[in-house]
Coordinates of C-alpha atoms and ligand atoms in Angstrom, one line a residue:
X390 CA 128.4 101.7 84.8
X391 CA 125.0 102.2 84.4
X392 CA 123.0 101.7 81.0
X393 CA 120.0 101.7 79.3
X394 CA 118.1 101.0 76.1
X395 CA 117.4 104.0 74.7
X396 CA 114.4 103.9 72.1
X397 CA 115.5 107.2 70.5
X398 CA 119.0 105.9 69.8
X399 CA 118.1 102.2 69.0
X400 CA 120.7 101.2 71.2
X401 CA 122.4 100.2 74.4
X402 CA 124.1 103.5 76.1
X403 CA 125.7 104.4 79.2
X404 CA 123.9 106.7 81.6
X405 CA 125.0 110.2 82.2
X406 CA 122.6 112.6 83.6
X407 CA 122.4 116.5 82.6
X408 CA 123.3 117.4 85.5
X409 CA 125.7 115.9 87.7
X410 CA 124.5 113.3 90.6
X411 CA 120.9 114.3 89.4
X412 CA 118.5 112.9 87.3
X413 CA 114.9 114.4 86.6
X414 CA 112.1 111.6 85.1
X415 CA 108.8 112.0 84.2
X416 CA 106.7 109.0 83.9
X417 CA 103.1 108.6 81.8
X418 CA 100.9 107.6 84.6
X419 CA 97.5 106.0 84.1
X420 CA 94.2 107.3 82.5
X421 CA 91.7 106.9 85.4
X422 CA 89.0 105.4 84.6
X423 CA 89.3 101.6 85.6
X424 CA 91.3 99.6 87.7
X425 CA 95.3 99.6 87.5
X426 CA 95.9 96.1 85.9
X427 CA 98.9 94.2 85.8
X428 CA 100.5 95.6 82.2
X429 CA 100.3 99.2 83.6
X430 CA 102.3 97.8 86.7
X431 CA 104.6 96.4 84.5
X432 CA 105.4 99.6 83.0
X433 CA 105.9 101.8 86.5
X434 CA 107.8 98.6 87.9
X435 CA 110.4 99.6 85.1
X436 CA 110.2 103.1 86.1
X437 CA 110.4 102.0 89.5
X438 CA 113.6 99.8 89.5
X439 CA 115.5 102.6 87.2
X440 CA 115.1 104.7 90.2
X441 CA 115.9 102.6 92.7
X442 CA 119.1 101.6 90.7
X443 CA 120.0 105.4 90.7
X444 CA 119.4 106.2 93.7
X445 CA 120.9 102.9 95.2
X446 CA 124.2 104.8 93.1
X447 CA 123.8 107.8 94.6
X448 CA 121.9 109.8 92.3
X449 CA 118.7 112.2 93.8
X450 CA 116.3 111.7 91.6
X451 CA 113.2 114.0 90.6
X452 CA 110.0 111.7 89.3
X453 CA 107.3 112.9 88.3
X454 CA 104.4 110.6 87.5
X455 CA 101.2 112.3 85.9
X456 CA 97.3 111.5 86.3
X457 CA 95.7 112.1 83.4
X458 CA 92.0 112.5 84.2
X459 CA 91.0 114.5 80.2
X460 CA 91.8 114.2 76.9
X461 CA 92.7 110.6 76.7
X462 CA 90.5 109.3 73.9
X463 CA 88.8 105.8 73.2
X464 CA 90.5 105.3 70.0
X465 CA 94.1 105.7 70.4
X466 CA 95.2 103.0 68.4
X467 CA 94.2 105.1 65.2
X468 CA 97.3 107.2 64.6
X469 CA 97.2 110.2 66.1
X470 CA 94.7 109.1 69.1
X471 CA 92.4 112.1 68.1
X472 CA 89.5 109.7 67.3
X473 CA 86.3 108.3 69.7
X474 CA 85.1 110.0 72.9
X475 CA 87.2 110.8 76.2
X476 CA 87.3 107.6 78.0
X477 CA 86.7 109.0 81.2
X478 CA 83.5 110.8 79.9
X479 CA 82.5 108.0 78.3
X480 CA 82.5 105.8 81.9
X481 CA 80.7 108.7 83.6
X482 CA 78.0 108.9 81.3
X483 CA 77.6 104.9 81.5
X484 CA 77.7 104.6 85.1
X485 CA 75.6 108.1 84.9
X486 CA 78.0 109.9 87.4
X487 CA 80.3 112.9 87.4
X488 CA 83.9 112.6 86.0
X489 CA 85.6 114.0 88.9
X490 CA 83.5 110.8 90.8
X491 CA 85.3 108.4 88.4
X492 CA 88.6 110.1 88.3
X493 CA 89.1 109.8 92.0
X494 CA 87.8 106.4 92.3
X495 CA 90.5 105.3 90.1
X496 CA 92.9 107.4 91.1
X497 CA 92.7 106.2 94.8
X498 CA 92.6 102.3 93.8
X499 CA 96.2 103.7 91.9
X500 CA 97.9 105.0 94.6
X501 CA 96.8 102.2 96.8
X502 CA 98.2 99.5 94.2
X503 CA 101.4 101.4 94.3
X504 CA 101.8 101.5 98.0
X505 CA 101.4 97.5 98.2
X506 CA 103.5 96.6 95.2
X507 CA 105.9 99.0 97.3
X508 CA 106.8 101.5 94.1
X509 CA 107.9 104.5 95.3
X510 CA 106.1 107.4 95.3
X511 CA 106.9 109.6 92.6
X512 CA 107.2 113.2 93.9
X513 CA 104.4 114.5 92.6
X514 CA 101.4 113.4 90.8
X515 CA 100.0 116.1 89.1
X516 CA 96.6 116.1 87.0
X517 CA 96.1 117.2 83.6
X518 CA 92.8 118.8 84.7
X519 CA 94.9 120.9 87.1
X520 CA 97.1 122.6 84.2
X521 CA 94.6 123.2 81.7
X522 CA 96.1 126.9 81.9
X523 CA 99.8 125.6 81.7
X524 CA 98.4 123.5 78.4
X525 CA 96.9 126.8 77.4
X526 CA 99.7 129.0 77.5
X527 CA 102.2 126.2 75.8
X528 CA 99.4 126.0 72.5
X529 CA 99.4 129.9 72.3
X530 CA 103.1 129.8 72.3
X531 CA 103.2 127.1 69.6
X532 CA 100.3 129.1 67.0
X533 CA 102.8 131.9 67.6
X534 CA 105.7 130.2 66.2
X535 CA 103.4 128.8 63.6
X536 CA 103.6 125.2 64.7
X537 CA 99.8 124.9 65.0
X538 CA 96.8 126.3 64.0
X539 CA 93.4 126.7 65.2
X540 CA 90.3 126.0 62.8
X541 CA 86.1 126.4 63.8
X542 CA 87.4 126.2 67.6
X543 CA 90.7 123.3 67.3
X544 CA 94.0 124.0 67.1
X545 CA 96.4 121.4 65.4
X546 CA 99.6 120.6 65.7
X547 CA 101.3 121.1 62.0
X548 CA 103.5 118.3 62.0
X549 CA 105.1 119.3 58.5
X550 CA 106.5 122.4 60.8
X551 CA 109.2 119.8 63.3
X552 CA 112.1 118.5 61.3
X553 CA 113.0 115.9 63.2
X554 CA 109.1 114.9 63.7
X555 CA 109.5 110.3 63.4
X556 CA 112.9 110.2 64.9
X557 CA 112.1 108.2 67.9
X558 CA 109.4 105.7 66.4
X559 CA 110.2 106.2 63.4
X560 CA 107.0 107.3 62.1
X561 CA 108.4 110.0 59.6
X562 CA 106.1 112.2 57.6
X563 CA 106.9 110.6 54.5
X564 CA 105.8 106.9 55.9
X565 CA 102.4 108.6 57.6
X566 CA 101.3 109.7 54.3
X567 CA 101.5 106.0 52.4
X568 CA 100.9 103.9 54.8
X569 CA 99.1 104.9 58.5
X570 CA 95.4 104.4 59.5
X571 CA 94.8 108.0 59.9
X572 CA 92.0 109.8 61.6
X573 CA 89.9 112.2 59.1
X574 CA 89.4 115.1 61.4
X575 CA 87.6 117.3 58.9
X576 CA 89.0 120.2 60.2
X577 CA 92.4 119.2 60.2
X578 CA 94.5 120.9 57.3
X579 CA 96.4 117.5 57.1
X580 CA 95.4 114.0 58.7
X581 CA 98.7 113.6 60.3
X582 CA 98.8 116.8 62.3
X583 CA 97.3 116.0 65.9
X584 CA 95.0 117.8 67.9
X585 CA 96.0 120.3 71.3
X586 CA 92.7 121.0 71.9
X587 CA 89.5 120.4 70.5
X588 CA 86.5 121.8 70.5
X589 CA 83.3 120.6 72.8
X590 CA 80.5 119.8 71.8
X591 CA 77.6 121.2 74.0
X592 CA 76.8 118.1 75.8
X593 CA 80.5 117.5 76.6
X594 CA 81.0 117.5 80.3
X595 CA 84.1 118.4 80.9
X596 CA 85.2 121.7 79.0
X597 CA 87.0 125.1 79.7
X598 CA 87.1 128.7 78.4
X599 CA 90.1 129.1 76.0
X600 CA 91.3 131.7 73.3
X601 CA 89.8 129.5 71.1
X602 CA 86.2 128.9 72.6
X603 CA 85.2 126.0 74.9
X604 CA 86.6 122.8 74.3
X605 CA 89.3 120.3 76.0
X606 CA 93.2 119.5 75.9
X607 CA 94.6 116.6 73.6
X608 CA 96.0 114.2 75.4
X609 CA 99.5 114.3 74.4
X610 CA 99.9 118.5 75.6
X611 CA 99.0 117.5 79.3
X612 CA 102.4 115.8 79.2
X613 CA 104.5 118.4 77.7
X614 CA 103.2 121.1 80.2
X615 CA 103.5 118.8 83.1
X616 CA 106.7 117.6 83.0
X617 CA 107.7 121.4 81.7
X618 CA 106.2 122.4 85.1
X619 CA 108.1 120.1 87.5
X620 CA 111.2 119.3 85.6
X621 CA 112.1 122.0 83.5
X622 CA 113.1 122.4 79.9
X623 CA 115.2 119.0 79.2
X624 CA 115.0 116.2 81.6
X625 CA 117.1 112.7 81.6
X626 CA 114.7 110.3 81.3
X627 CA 110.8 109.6 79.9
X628 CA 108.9 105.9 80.7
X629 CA 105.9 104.7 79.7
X630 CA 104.7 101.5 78.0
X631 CA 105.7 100.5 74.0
X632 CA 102.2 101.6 73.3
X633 CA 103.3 105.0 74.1
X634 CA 106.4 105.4 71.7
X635 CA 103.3 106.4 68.9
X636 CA 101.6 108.8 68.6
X637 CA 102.1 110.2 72.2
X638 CA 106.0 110.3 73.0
X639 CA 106.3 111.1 69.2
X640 CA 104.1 114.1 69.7
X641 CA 105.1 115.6 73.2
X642 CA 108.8 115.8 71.9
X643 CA 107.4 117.8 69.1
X644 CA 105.3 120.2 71.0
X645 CA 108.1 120.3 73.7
X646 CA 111.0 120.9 71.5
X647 CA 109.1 123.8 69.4
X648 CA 108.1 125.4 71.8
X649 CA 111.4 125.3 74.0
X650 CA 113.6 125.2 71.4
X651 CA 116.1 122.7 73.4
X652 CA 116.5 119.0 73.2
X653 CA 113.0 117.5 75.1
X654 CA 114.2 113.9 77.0
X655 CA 117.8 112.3 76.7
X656 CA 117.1 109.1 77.8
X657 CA 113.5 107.3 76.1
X658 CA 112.7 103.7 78.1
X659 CA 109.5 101.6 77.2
X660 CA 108.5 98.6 78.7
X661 CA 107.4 96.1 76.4
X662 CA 103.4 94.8 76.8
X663 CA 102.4 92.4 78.8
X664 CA 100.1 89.9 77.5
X665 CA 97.1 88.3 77.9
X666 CA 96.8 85.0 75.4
X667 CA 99.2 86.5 73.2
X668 CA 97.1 90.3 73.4
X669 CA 98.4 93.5 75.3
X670 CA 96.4 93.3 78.2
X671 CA 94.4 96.4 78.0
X672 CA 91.4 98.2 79.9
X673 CA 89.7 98.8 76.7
X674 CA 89.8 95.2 75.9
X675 CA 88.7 94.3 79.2
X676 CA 91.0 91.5 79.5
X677 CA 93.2 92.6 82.5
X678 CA 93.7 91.0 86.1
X679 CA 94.0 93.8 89.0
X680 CA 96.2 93.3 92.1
X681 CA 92.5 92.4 94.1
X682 CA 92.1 89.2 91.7
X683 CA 95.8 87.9 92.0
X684 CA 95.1 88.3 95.9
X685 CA 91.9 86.7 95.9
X686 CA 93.9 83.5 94.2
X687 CA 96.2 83.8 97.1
X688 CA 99.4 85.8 95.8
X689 CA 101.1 88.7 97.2
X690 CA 102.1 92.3 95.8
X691 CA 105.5 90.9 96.3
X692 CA 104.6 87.5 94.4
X693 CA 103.4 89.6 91.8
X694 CA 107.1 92.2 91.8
X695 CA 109.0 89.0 91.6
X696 CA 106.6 87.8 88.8
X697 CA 107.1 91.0 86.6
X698 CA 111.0 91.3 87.7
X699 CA 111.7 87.9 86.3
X700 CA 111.5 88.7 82.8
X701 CA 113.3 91.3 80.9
X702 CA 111.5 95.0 80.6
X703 CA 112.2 94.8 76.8
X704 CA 110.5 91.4 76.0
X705 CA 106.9 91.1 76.0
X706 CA 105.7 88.7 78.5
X707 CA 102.5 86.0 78.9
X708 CA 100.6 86.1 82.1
X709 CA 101.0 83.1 83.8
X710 CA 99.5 81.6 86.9
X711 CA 102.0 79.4 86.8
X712 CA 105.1 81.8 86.8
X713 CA 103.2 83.5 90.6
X714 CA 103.4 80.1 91.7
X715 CA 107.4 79.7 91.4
X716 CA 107.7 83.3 92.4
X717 CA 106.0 82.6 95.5
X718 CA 108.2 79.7 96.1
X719 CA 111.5 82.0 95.3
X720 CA 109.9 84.8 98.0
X721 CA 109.7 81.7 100.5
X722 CA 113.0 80.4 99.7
X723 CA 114.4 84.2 100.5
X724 CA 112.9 84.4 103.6
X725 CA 113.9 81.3 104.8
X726 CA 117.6 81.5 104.0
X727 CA 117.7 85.3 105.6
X728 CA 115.9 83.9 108.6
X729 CA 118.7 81.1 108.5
X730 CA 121.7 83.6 108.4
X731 CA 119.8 85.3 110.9
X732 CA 120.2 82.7 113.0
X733 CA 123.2 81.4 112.8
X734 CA 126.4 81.4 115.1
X735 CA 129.5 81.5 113.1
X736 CA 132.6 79.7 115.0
X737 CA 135.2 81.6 112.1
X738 CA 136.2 85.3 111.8
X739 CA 137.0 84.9 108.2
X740 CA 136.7 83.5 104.9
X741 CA 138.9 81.3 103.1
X742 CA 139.9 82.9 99.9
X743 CA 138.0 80.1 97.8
X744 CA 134.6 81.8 98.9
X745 CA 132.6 83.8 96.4
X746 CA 130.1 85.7 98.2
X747 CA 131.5 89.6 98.0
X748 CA 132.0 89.0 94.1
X749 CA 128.4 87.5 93.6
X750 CA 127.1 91.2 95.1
X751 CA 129.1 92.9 92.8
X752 CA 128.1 90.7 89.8
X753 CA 124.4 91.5 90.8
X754 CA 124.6 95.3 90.8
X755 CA 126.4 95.1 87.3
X756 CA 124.0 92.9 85.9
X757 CA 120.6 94.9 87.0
X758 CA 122.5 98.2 86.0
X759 CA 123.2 96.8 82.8
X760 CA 119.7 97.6 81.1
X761 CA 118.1 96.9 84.3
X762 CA 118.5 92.9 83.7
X763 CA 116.2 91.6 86.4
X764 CA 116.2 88.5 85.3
X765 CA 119.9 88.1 84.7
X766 CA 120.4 89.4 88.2
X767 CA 117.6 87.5 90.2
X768 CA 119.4 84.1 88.4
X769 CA 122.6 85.4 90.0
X770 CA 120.6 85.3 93.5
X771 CA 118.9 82.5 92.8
X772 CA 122.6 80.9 92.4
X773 CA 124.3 82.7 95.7
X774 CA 121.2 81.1 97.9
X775 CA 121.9 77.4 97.2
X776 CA 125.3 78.1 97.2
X777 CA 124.5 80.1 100.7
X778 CA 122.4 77.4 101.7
X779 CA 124.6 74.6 101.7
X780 CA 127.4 76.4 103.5
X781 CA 125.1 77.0 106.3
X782 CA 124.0 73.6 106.2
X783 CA 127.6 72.7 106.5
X784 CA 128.3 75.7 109.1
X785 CA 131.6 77.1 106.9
X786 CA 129.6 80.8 107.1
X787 CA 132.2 83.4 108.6
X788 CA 131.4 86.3 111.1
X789 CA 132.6 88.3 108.0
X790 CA 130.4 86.7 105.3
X791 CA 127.4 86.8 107.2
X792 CA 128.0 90.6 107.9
X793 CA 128.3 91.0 104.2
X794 CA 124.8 89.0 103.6
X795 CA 123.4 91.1 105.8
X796 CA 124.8 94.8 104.6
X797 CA 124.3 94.0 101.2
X798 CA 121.2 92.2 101.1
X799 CA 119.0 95.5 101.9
X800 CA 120.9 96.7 99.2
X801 CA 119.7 93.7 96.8
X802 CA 116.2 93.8 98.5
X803 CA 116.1 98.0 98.0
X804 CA 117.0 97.7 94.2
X805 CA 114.6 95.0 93.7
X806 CA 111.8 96.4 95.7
X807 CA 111.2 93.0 97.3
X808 CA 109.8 93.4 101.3
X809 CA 110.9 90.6 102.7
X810 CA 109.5 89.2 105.8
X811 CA 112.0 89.4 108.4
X812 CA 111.3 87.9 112.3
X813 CA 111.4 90.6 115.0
X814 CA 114.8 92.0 115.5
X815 CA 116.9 90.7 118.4
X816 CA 116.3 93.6 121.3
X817 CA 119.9 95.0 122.0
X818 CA 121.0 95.8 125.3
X819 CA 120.7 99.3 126.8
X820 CA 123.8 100.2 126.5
X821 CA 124.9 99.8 122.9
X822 CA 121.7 101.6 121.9
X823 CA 123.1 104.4 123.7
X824 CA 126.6 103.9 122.1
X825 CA 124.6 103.4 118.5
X826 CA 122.8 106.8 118.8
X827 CA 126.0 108.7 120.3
X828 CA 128.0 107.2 117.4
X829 CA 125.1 108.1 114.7
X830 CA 125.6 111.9 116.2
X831 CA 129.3 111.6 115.5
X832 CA 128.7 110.7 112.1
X833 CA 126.4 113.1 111.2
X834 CA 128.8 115.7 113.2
X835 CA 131.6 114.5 110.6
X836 CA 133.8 113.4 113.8
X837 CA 135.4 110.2 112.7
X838 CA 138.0 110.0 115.9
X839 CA 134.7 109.7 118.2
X840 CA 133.1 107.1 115.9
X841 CA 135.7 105.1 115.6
X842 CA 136.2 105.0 119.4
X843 CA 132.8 103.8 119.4
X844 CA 133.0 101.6 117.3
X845 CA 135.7 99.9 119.7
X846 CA 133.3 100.2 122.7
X847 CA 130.7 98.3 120.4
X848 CA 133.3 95.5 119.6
X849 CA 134.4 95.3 123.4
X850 CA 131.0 94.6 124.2
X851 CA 130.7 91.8 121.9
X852 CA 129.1 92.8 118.9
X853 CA 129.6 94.0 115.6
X854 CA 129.0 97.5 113.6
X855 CA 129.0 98.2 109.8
X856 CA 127.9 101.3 108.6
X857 CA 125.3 101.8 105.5
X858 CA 124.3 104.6 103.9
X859 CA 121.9 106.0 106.4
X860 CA 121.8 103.0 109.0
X861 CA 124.1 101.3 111.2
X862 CA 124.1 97.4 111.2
X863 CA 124.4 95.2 114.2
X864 CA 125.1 92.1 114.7
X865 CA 126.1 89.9 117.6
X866 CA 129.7 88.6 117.0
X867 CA 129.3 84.6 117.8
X868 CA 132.8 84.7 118.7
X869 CA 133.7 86.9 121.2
X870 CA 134.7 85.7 124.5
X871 CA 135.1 87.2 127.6
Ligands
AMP552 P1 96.9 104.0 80.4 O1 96.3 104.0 81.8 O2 96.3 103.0 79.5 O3 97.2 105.3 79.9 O4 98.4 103.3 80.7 C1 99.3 103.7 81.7 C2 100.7 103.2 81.4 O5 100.7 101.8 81.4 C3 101.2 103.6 80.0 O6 102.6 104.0 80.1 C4 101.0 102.4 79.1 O7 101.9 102.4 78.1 C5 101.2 101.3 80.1 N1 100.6 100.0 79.8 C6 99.3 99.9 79.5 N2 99.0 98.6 79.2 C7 100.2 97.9 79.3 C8 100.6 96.5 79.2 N3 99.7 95.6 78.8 N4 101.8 96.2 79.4 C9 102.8 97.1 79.7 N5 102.5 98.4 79.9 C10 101.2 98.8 79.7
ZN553 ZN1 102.2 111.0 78.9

């Protein structure tokens, strides 16, 4: 059973998507305006490793990951993050260049870090400057159901007008009002409402003709329209960082849920900050590392997976140099035990019953799917590869065990994410590459008499088939005689 920690329940709950074998998941992707750091892969890593869990159950999953390249502002630690200057207009007029310049600079070095810390691609990244009319069209719909307003150019979100407005952070109207450090917009009618668009002053470079006059989105609409674009209504699941709960989850189930009228997300998952000598680790605060740095010190992407996977989503976590260092010796110690199996001839068909191998896999897929417990489940492989590593070193691997290693670790590596180094596949002969691509025809052709027979023709010639999900895997059989 799969489960998660869902922030808007407080609790642990089993996993059932709206619709059946389908999940749809939107993830807040970065504001592009500096390097990706290591906190925001910590966050996407989490969104990553969900998927690959679902998917590794079957599930087709749907991500979408946003860019937002407007609206996110300097201040958004002040409540409602309507306060300072747009962050990317504020690097462009530094560096004295155009937004769009910075936007795709950063947006480039994203997608790059992605692709080497091999997260998957979500389906689509779109940008919020790319749906300023979808942002548009969802305010105008919200000032008609009278769940904002628009003052000298603005329009505000009346968060006195959404009920259930606190429920997933907990930031209820009632506590805003005594206690928050809230921003005094002075055309706001309350200082806890939060801005969907605002007004731009002449100088501002990015701006666009609306109903209301010239001016930009709020940050938290972008997401609302986006994920209303390319998921629908209600979708399963929503990530982002912890830093995200307040004021931005808070506000796109608001403006999502008005304006629909159906429940927004069912599923809420935040990854908890990484840190930097006890501080999030944070553009703004300039105290990040980027994947470049870790590689200049002489770590891998996958040094850096293993790193992040090795502690739980939902405890903050110290960078260490230290912690790379025995991840890089965990990576080695993988690659040297698959190489290993690889290698070796096994002189028994089967296991004696005392063997433990089959129920360590299924220990490691319950563990990870409970909560996504990474580190729980990396112990348990951690475990199986002395315990694997002794039995080779006293040869008691079967034929059948090392078949299992083999199926089941690109399962284990798949969920994890983890490309480990393999050595150049053995070159099969002629022949039962033929047999292999008849028999993947029969498969696909649903004719289970033919691939069966195949499968004997593959055994006769002295080797051994197991089928995956989209693969077939091959391996020698060390004890067939002829
Ligand atoms: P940003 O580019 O600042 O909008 O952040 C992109 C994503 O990374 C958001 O989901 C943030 O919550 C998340 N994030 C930012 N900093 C950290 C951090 N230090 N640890 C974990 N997640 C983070
Ligand atoms: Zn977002």
């Amino acid at each position: 059973m799969i489960s998660f920690y869902n922030t808007a329940e407080k609790k642990k709950v089993p996993f059932k998507p709206l619709t059946q074998g389908k999940v749809l998941m939107y993830t807040c992707g970065p504001t592009v305006y500096d390097d990706i750091h290591m906190g925001n892969i910590r966050s996407y890593l989490t969104a990553d490793t969900i998927r690959r869990i679902l998917e590794n159950k079957g599930f087709e999953v749907r991500h979408i990951k946003n860019i937002t390249d407007v609206g996110h502002l300097t201040r958004d630690d002040i409540s409602q993050g309507d306060t300072g200057e747009d962050k990317i207009e504020k690097k462009a007029r530094l560096e004295n260049v155009t937004p769009e310049s910075i936007t795709k600079m950063y947006e480039e070095h994203f997608h790059t870090t992605e692709k080497e810390m091999n997260i998957l691609p979500a389906h689509f990244f779109p940008k919020a400057t790319g749906h300023i009319i979808q942002m548009i069209e969802l305010i105008k719909h919200l000032i008609e159901k009278k769940h904002a307003y628009v003052v000298k150019g603005n329009v505000f979100f009346d968060v006195t007008s959404f009920s259930r407005y606190g429920n997933l952070s907990g930031n209820t109207l009632e506590k805003l009002k005594v206690g928050a450090r809230l921003e005094e917009h002075p055309d706001k009618k309350n200082p806890w409402d939060f801005a969907l668009w605002l007004k731009a002053p002449q100088e501002h470079l990015m701006q666009w003709e609306s109903p209301w006059g010239k001016g930009y989105p709020g940050w938290h609409i972008e997401c609302s329209a986006m994920s209303m674009e390319y998921l629908g209504e209600s979708l399963d699941i929503h990530t982002g960082g912890e830093d995200n709960i307040f004021p931005h989850h808070e506000a796109e189930i608001a403006q999502s849920e008005c304006a629909t009228g159906k429940h927004f997300c069912t599923y809420w998952i935040h990854t908890r900050h990484l840190l930097v000598d006890g501080e999030k680790m944070s553009k703004s605060k300039k105290n990040f590392y980027s994947l470049k740095e870790i590689q200049e010190k002489g770590f891998s992407p996958m040094d850096l997976r293993l790193t992040l996977l090795s502690s739980h989503y939902r405890s903050q976590m110290n960078f260490s140099w230290k912690a790379l260092e025995q991840s890089q010796k965990n990576l080695q110690k993988m690659t040297r035990t698959l190489q290993r199996i690889q290698d070796f001839e096994p002189i028994q068909q089967r296991s004696s019953k005392d063997l433990t191998l089959s129920t360590f896999f299924e220990t490691f897929f319950t563990t990870i799917e409970d909560d996504i417990n990474s580190p729980g489940a990396l112990a348990l492989l951690y475990e199986m590869l002395n315990t694997l590593n002794t039995r080779l070193d006293k040869k008691i691997v079967s034929q059948e065990e090392k078949l299992l290693f083999l199926k089941e670790w690109d399962r284990i590596t798949f969920v994890l994410g983890l490309r480990i180094e393999q050595k150049g596949k053995e070159k099969l002969p002629k022949k039962i590459n033929e047999i292999l691509e008849k028999r993947s025809q029969a498969k696909k052709e649903r004719d289970y008499v033919l691939s069966d027979r195949l499968r004997k023709e593959i055994e006769a010639l002295g080797y051994i088939v197991t089928d995956l999900e989209n693969e077939q895997k091959i391996i020698k059989n060390s004890l067939f005689k002829n």
